[in-house]
């Protein structure tokens, strides 16, 4: 089979589309013929050597995708041809992937392979942020950093679905327009005096801030009302400063960490959460932007496009 690989760390020039052995199934695994694969910044970090990698060179990145069962491996609940997706299985950038049954997510007929591959990691992240990290309720005023990014767009829509008011932060007027199209009630630019504007809009402070930037963590606390919450789930802008527990005590504020893998702890959880996400999409309660599509063989161009920061939606790879 063909796969997008790299044998050394570096820029996109290290990527090679080459022939590699097809996976040999172990007990508890299915063989999936891939139809669409999600590209994420984690794949960039792995290519650069910044993230953990499984196996030996040539390395195959990718953890998210969708396809059809090519070998059910004697698992009675699956048959050849079943439509299956996954959010957390390694070596996805290939024509075939060995998928543990515990990670295999049924795809409803109303959901395309492209949508399933585009939405799972970002969608499941947005889902747990809005329903677990902070249990959004009607009337909540919510501030979302990087509101035009993949998670930001979905988190905006889920927050609105649950009755919240969304204030977004982003870097350009073009991205602000995208956030407003996704339902944000107000959007400010990082280049503006956004902290003052947020406090005025929220009449003193927001109920919760979703901070995926990291370096803005103290700013996030500054615009959070007493008894409010900051959910820290990413560091795209660098490491945060240390948080003073006295500040938390004085304002009765809460800092919550967020990581998807803390919630995808069983097959039941994966199926339940993905099922909720697919239901929201199939009933058009949330909308998914058309992903940018590249051939898997053109993985270098896809990596370059993602690193350019010019993309506002998901990028998928098609074997």
Short mmCIF file of C-alpha atoms in Angstrom, two decimals:
data_model
loop_
_atom_site.label_atom_id
_atom_site.label_comp_id
_atom_site.label_asym_id
_atom_site.label_seq_id
_atom_site.Cartn_x
_atom_site.Cartn_y
_atom_site.Cartn_z
CA UNK A 1 0.00 0.00 0.00
CA UNK A 2 1.01 3.65 -0.36
CA UNK A 3 1.51 5.97 2.60
CA UNK A 4 2.68 9.51 3.32
CA UNK A 5 5.86 9.04 5.36
CA UNK A 6 8.98 10.70 6.69
CA UNK A 7 12.25 9.17 7.85
CA UNK A 8 13.88 12.30 9.24
CA UNK A 9 12.53 15.36 11.01
CA UNK A 10 12.18 18.75 9.38
CA UNK A 11 10.15 20.79 6.93
CA UNK A 12 7.58 19.44 4.50
CA UNK A 13 10.40 18.44 2.14
CA UNK A 14 11.05 15.36 4.32
CA UNK A 15 7.66 13.89 3.37
CA UNK A 16 7.67 10.94 0.97
CA UNK A 17 4.74 9.13 -0.63
CA UNK A 18 6.05 5.58 -0.85
CA UNK A 19 5.10 1.90 -0.81
CA UNK A 20 5.00 0.37 2.70
CA UNK A 21 3.71 -2.96 4.02
CA UNK A 22 -0.02 -3.26 4.64
CA UNK A 23 -0.85 -3.55 8.38
CA UNK A 24 -0.95 -7.04 9.86
CA UNK A 25 -4.04 -7.24 12.04
CA UNK A 26 -3.86 -8.19 15.70
CA UNK A 27 -6.71 -9.53 17.80
CA UNK A 28 -9.21 -6.77 18.43
CA UNK A 29 -8.44 -4.84 15.22
CA UNK A 30 -10.23 -4.11 11.94
CA UNK A 31 -8.59 -3.27 8.63
CA UNK A 32 -9.95 -0.03 7.23
CA UNK A 33 -9.59 1.06 3.61
CA UNK A 34 -9.22 4.81 4.00
CA UNK A 35 -11.47 7.21 2.10
CA UNK A 36 -10.56 10.50 3.84
CA UNK A 37 -7.96 11.51 6.43
CA UNK A 38 -7.91 14.58 8.68
CA UNK A 39 -4.77 16.74 8.75
CA UNK A 40 -3.95 18.45 12.06
CA UNK A 41 -1.19 20.62 13.50
CA UNK A 42 -0.17 17.60 15.58
CA UNK A 43 0.95 16.01 12.30
CA UNK A 44 3.19 19.03 11.65
CA UNK A 45 4.66 18.75 15.14
CA UNK A 46 5.32 15.03 14.67
CA UNK A 47 7.02 15.68 11.34
CA UNK A 48 9.26 18.22 13.07
CA UNK A 49 10.08 15.81 15.89
CA UNK A 50 8.23 17.77 18.58
CA UNK A 51 5.59 15.11 19.37
CA UNK A 52 5.73 11.46 20.31
CA UNK A 53 5.77 9.00 17.40
CA UNK A 54 4.99 5.29 17.35
CA UNK A 55 7.02 2.74 15.43
CA UNK A 56 10.24 3.07 13.46
CA UNK A 57 11.10 5.03 10.29
CA UNK A 58 9.62 5.49 7.83
CA UNK A 59 7.13 7.17 10.16
CA UNK A 60 3.47 7.54 9.24
CA UNK A 61 1.63 10.44 10.89
CA UNK A 62 -2.12 11.03 11.14
CA UNK A 63 -4.62 10.04 13.84
CA UNK A 64 -8.01 10.85 12.30
CA UNK A 65 -9.92 9.46 9.34
CA UNK A 66 -12.78 7.53 7.81
CA UNK A 67 -13.18 4.58 5.46
CA UNK A 68 -14.76 1.20 4.91
CA UNK A 69 -14.03 -2.09 6.61
CA UNK A 70 -11.81 -4.22 4.35
CA UNK A 71 -11.33 -7.03 6.89
CA UNK A 72 -13.62 -7.45 9.92
CA UNK A 73 -11.16 -9.92 11.47
CA UNK A 74 -13.97 -12.12 12.87
CA UNK A 75 -15.62 -9.28 14.82
CA UNK A 76 -19.33 -10.05 14.65
CA UNK A 77 -20.51 -6.46 15.06
CA UNK A 78 -18.67 -5.38 11.88
CA UNK A 79 -18.73 -6.62 8.31
CA UNK A 80 -16.79 -5.82 5.15
CA UNK A 81 -18.07 -2.58 3.67
CA UNK A 82 -19.20 -0.98 6.94
CA UNK A 83 -18.52 2.75 7.16
CA UNK A 84 -16.24 3.53 10.09
CA UNK A 85 -14.34 6.57 11.39
CA UNK A 86 -11.79 7.14 14.14
CA UNK A 87 -10.32 10.08 16.02
CA UNK A 88 -7.35 8.57 17.83
CA UNK A 89 -5.64 5.80 15.88
CA UNK A 90 -2.02 6.20 14.65
CA UNK A 91 -0.64 5.71 11.12
CA UNK A 92 -3.73 7.23 9.44
CA UNK A 93 -1.84 8.74 6.47
CA UNK A 94 -2.05 5.52 4.48
CA UNK A 95 -4.33 3.59 2.17
CA UNK A 96 -5.08 1.04 4.90
CA UNK A 97 -5.12 1.41 8.69
CA UNK A 98 -5.45 -1.14 11.49
CA UNK A 99 -8.16 0.23 13.79
CA UNK A 100 -8.86 -1.19 17.26
CA UNK A 101 -12.53 -2.15 17.60
CA UNK A 102 -12.61 0.02 20.74
CA UNK A 103 -11.83 3.07 18.57
CA UNK A 104 -14.09 2.25 15.58
CA UNK A 105 -16.96 4.73 15.28
CA UNK A 106 -19.96 3.91 13.06
CA UNK A 107 -20.68 6.63 10.48
CA UNK A 108 -24.39 7.37 9.91
CA UNK A 109 -25.55 7.33 6.29
CA UNK A 110 -26.20 11.08 6.43
CA UNK A 111 -22.51 11.78 7.17
CA UNK A 112 -19.96 11.61 4.34
CA UNK A 113 -16.47 10.18 4.73
CA UNK A 114 -15.10 13.69 4.12
CA UNK A 115 -17.22 15.20 6.89
CA UNK A 116 -16.37 12.41 9.35
CA UNK A 117 -12.65 12.83 8.70
CA UNK A 118 -12.92 16.61 8.95
CA UNK A 119 -14.91 16.91 12.15
CA UNK A 120 -14.00 14.27 14.72
CA UNK A 121 -10.95 15.63 16.52
CA UNK A 122 -12.04 19.26 16.45
CA UNK A 123 -15.72 18.45 16.95
CA UNK A 124 -15.20 16.09 19.87
CA UNK A 125 -12.91 18.71 21.43
CA UNK A 126 -15.57 21.40 21.08
CA UNK A 127 -18.18 18.98 22.43
CA UNK A 128 -16.33 18.17 25.67
CA UNK A 129 -15.33 21.81 26.19
CA UNK A 130 -18.96 22.98 26.05
CA UNK A 131 -20.52 20.08 27.96
CA UNK A 132 -17.84 18.86 30.40
CA UNK A 133 -15.09 21.42 30.99
CA UNK A 134 -17.81 24.03 31.35
CA UNK A 135 -21.43 22.96 31.30
CA UNK A 136 -22.81 25.72 29.11
CA UNK A 137 -26.30 26.88 29.99
CA UNK A 138 -28.71 29.47 28.64
CA UNK A 139 -27.54 32.99 29.41
CA UNK A 140 -23.82 32.22 29.77
CA UNK A 141 -21.47 34.77 28.19
CA UNK A 142 -18.60 32.87 26.65
CA UNK A 143 -15.29 34.20 25.27
CA UNK A 144 -13.55 32.02 22.67
CA UNK A 145 -9.94 32.61 21.64
CA UNK A 146 -9.02 31.77 18.02
CA UNK A 147 -12.72 31.82 17.26
CA UNK A 148 -12.27 31.32 13.50
CA UNK A 149 -10.16 28.18 13.89
CA UNK A 150 -11.54 24.68 13.50
CA UNK A 151 -12.37 24.16 17.17
CA UNK A 152 -13.46 27.78 17.57
CA UNK A 153 -16.03 27.56 14.78
CA UNK A 154 -17.59 24.39 16.19
CA UNK A 155 -17.41 25.57 19.80
CA UNK A 156 -19.22 28.76 18.76
CA UNK A 157 -22.06 26.79 17.19
CA UNK A 158 -22.39 24.33 20.08
CA UNK A 159 -22.36 27.19 22.61
CA UNK A 160 -25.15 28.94 20.69
CA UNK A 161 -27.07 25.67 20.48
CA UNK A 162 -26.88 25.40 24.29
CA UNK A 163 -28.12 28.96 24.78
CA UNK A 164 -24.88 30.88 25.36
CA UNK A 165 -23.73 34.26 24.03
CA UNK A 166 -20.40 34.11 22.19
CA UNK A 167 -17.69 36.75 22.10
CA UNK A 168 -14.86 35.80 19.75
CA UNK A 169 -11.22 36.84 19.44
CA UNK A 170 -9.26 36.54 16.21
CA UNK A 171 -6.46 38.13 14.21
CA UNK A 172 -8.08 39.66 11.11
CA UNK A 173 -11.28 41.17 9.75
CA UNK A 174 -11.57 38.24 7.33
CA UNK A 175 -11.50 35.75 10.18
CA UNK A 176 -13.91 37.91 12.18
CA UNK A 177 -16.39 37.66 9.31
CA UNK A 178 -16.12 33.85 9.41
CA UNK A 179 -16.77 33.85 13.16
CA UNK A 180 -19.87 36.00 12.72
CA UNK A 181 -21.13 33.65 10.00
CA UNK A 182 -20.82 30.81 12.52
CA UNK A 183 -23.05 32.64 14.98
CA UNK A 184 -20.69 34.67 17.18
CA UNK A 185 -22.53 37.59 18.75
CA UNK A 186 -19.48 39.89 18.84
CA UNK A 187 -15.91 39.53 17.59
CA UNK A 188 -12.84 41.59 18.52
CA UNK A 189 -9.35 41.58 17.03
CA UNK A 190 -6.27 40.83 19.08
CA UNK A 191 -4.82 44.09 17.74
CA UNK A 192 -7.69 46.01 19.40
CA UNK A 193 -8.01 46.90 23.08
CA UNK A 194 -10.01 43.69 23.34
CA UNK A 195 -9.91 43.29 27.12
CA UNK A 196 -11.67 46.60 27.68
CA UNK A 197 -14.16 45.86 24.92
CA UNK A 198 -14.99 42.42 26.31
CA UNK A 199 -15.57 43.78 29.83
CA UNK A 200 -17.87 46.50 28.48
CA UNK A 201 -19.82 44.05 26.30
CA UNK A 202 -20.15 41.52 29.12
CA UNK A 203 -21.05 44.18 31.70
CA UNK A 204 -18.08 43.42 33.93
CA UNK A 205 -16.82 40.03 32.83
CA UNK A 206 -17.63 36.76 31.09
CA UNK A 207 -18.75 33.49 32.63
CA UNK A 208 -16.09 31.39 30.90
CA UNK A 209 -13.09 31.85 28.61
CA UNK A 210 -11.83 29.08 26.33
CA UNK A 211 -8.11 29.76 25.93
CA UNK A 212 -6.16 27.75 23.36
CA UNK A 213 -3.44 30.40 22.98
CA UNK A 214 -1.68 29.97 26.32
CA UNK A 215 0.30 33.20 26.41
CA UNK A 216 -3.02 35.03 26.92
CA UNK A 217 -4.01 33.11 30.05
CA UNK A 218 -3.68 36.02 32.49
CA UNK A 219 -5.59 38.28 30.08
CA UNK A 220 -8.33 35.67 30.05
CA UNK A 221 -8.59 35.81 33.84
CA UNK A 222 -8.70 39.62 33.68
CA UNK A 223 -11.93 39.52 31.64
CA UNK A 224 -13.56 36.74 33.68
CA UNK A 225 -16.13 37.77 36.28
CA UNK A 226 -15.94 36.70 39.90
CA UNK A 227 -16.89 33.02 40.21
CA UNK A 228 -16.08 32.64 36.51
CA UNK A 229 -13.91 30.05 34.82
CA UNK A 230 -11.02 29.83 32.37
CA UNK A 231 -10.62 26.61 30.38
CA UNK A 232 -7.03 26.20 29.17
CA UNK A 233 -6.73 23.68 26.33
CA UNK A 234 -3.90 24.76 24.03
CA UNK A 235 -0.68 26.74 23.66
CA UNK A 236 -0.62 27.98 20.06
CA UNK A 237 0.84 31.29 21.27
CA UNK A 238 3.36 29.83 23.70
CA UNK A 239 3.52 28.71 27.31
CA UNK A 240 1.31 30.58 29.80
CA UNK A 241 2.69 32.46 32.79
CA UNK A 242 2.29 30.73 36.11
CA UNK A 243 -1.10 31.30 37.73
CA UNK A 244 -1.19 32.86 41.21
CA UNK A 245 -3.53 30.81 43.45
CA UNK A 246 -4.21 33.97 45.46
CA UNK A 247 -5.74 35.55 42.36
CA UNK A 248 -8.03 32.55 42.00
CA UNK A 249 -9.05 32.78 45.64
CA UNK A 250 -9.64 36.53 45.63
CA UNK A 251 -12.08 36.32 42.71
CA UNK A 252 -13.40 32.81 43.39
CA UNK A 253 -12.24 31.97 39.87
CA UNK A 254 -11.55 28.52 38.49
CA UNK A 255 -8.82 27.30 36.13
CA UNK A 256 -9.71 24.08 34.30
CA UNK A 257 -7.38 22.11 32.06
CA UNK A 258 -8.78 20.51 28.94
CA UNK A 259 -7.53 17.49 27.01
CA UNK A 260 -9.68 15.31 24.73
CA UNK A 261 -7.93 12.09 25.72
CA UNK A 262 -9.21 12.48 29.29
CA UNK A 263 -12.73 11.95 27.90
CA UNK A 264 -12.23 9.32 25.19
CA UNK A 265 -11.68 6.62 27.78
CA UNK A 266 -13.81 3.77 26.40
CA UNK A 267 -15.62 2.61 23.28
CA UNK A 268 -18.90 3.60 24.90
CA UNK A 269 -17.67 7.16 25.44
CA UNK A 270 -16.32 7.43 21.89
CA UNK A 271 -19.55 6.15 20.33
CA UNK A 272 -21.76 8.30 22.57
CA UNK A 273 -19.82 11.50 21.95
CA UNK A 274 -19.36 10.98 18.21
CA UNK A 275 -23.02 10.02 17.92
CA UNK A 276 -24.05 13.32 19.53
CA UNK A 277 -21.75 15.21 17.17
CA UNK A 278 -23.04 13.39 14.08
CA UNK A 279 -26.63 14.00 15.22
CA UNK A 280 -26.02 17.74 15.51
CA UNK A 281 -24.53 17.75 12.00
CA UNK A 282 -27.12 15.54 10.30
CA UNK A 283 -29.97 17.62 11.75
CA UNK A 284 -28.17 20.82 10.67
CA UNK A 285 -28.01 22.16 14.21
CA UNK A 286 -24.33 22.79 13.51
CA UNK A 287 -22.79 23.34 10.09
CA UNK A 288 -19.41 22.12 8.88
CA UNK A 289 -17.45 24.26 6.44
CA UNK A 290 -16.36 22.48 3.27
CA UNK A 291 -12.86 21.12 3.97
CA UNK A 292 -9.90 21.86 1.71
CA UNK A 293 -9.05 18.58 -0.01
CA UNK A 294 -5.64 17.33 -1.17
CA UNK A 295 -4.58 13.97 -2.55
CA UNK A 296 -2.59 11.97 -0.02
CA UNK A 297 0.18 11.90 -2.62
CA UNK A 298 0.24 15.70 -2.42
CA UNK A 299 0.75 15.71 1.33
CA UNK A 300 3.62 18.21 1.12
CA UNK A 301 1.31 20.83 -0.40
CA UNK A 302 -1.29 20.12 2.28
CA UNK A 303 1.29 20.54 5.07
CA UNK A 304 2.51 23.79 3.50
CA UNK A 305 -1.05 25.11 3.28
CA UNK A 306 -1.76 24.27 6.93
CA UNK A 307 1.49 25.88 8.09
CA UNK A 308 0.77 29.03 6.07
CA UNK A 309 -2.13 29.79 8.47
CA UNK A 310 -4.18 30.78 5.41
CA UNK A 311 -6.71 28.00 5.98
CA UNK A 312 -9.77 28.71 8.13
CA UNK A 313 -11.43 25.30 7.80
CA UNK A 314 -10.29 21.72 7.94
CA UNK A 315 -7.80 20.14 5.54
CA UNK A 316 -8.32 16.53 4.52
CA UNK A 317 -6.20 14.06 2.55
CA UNK A 318 -7.75 11.65 0.04
CA UNK A 319 -5.88 8.37 -0.70
#
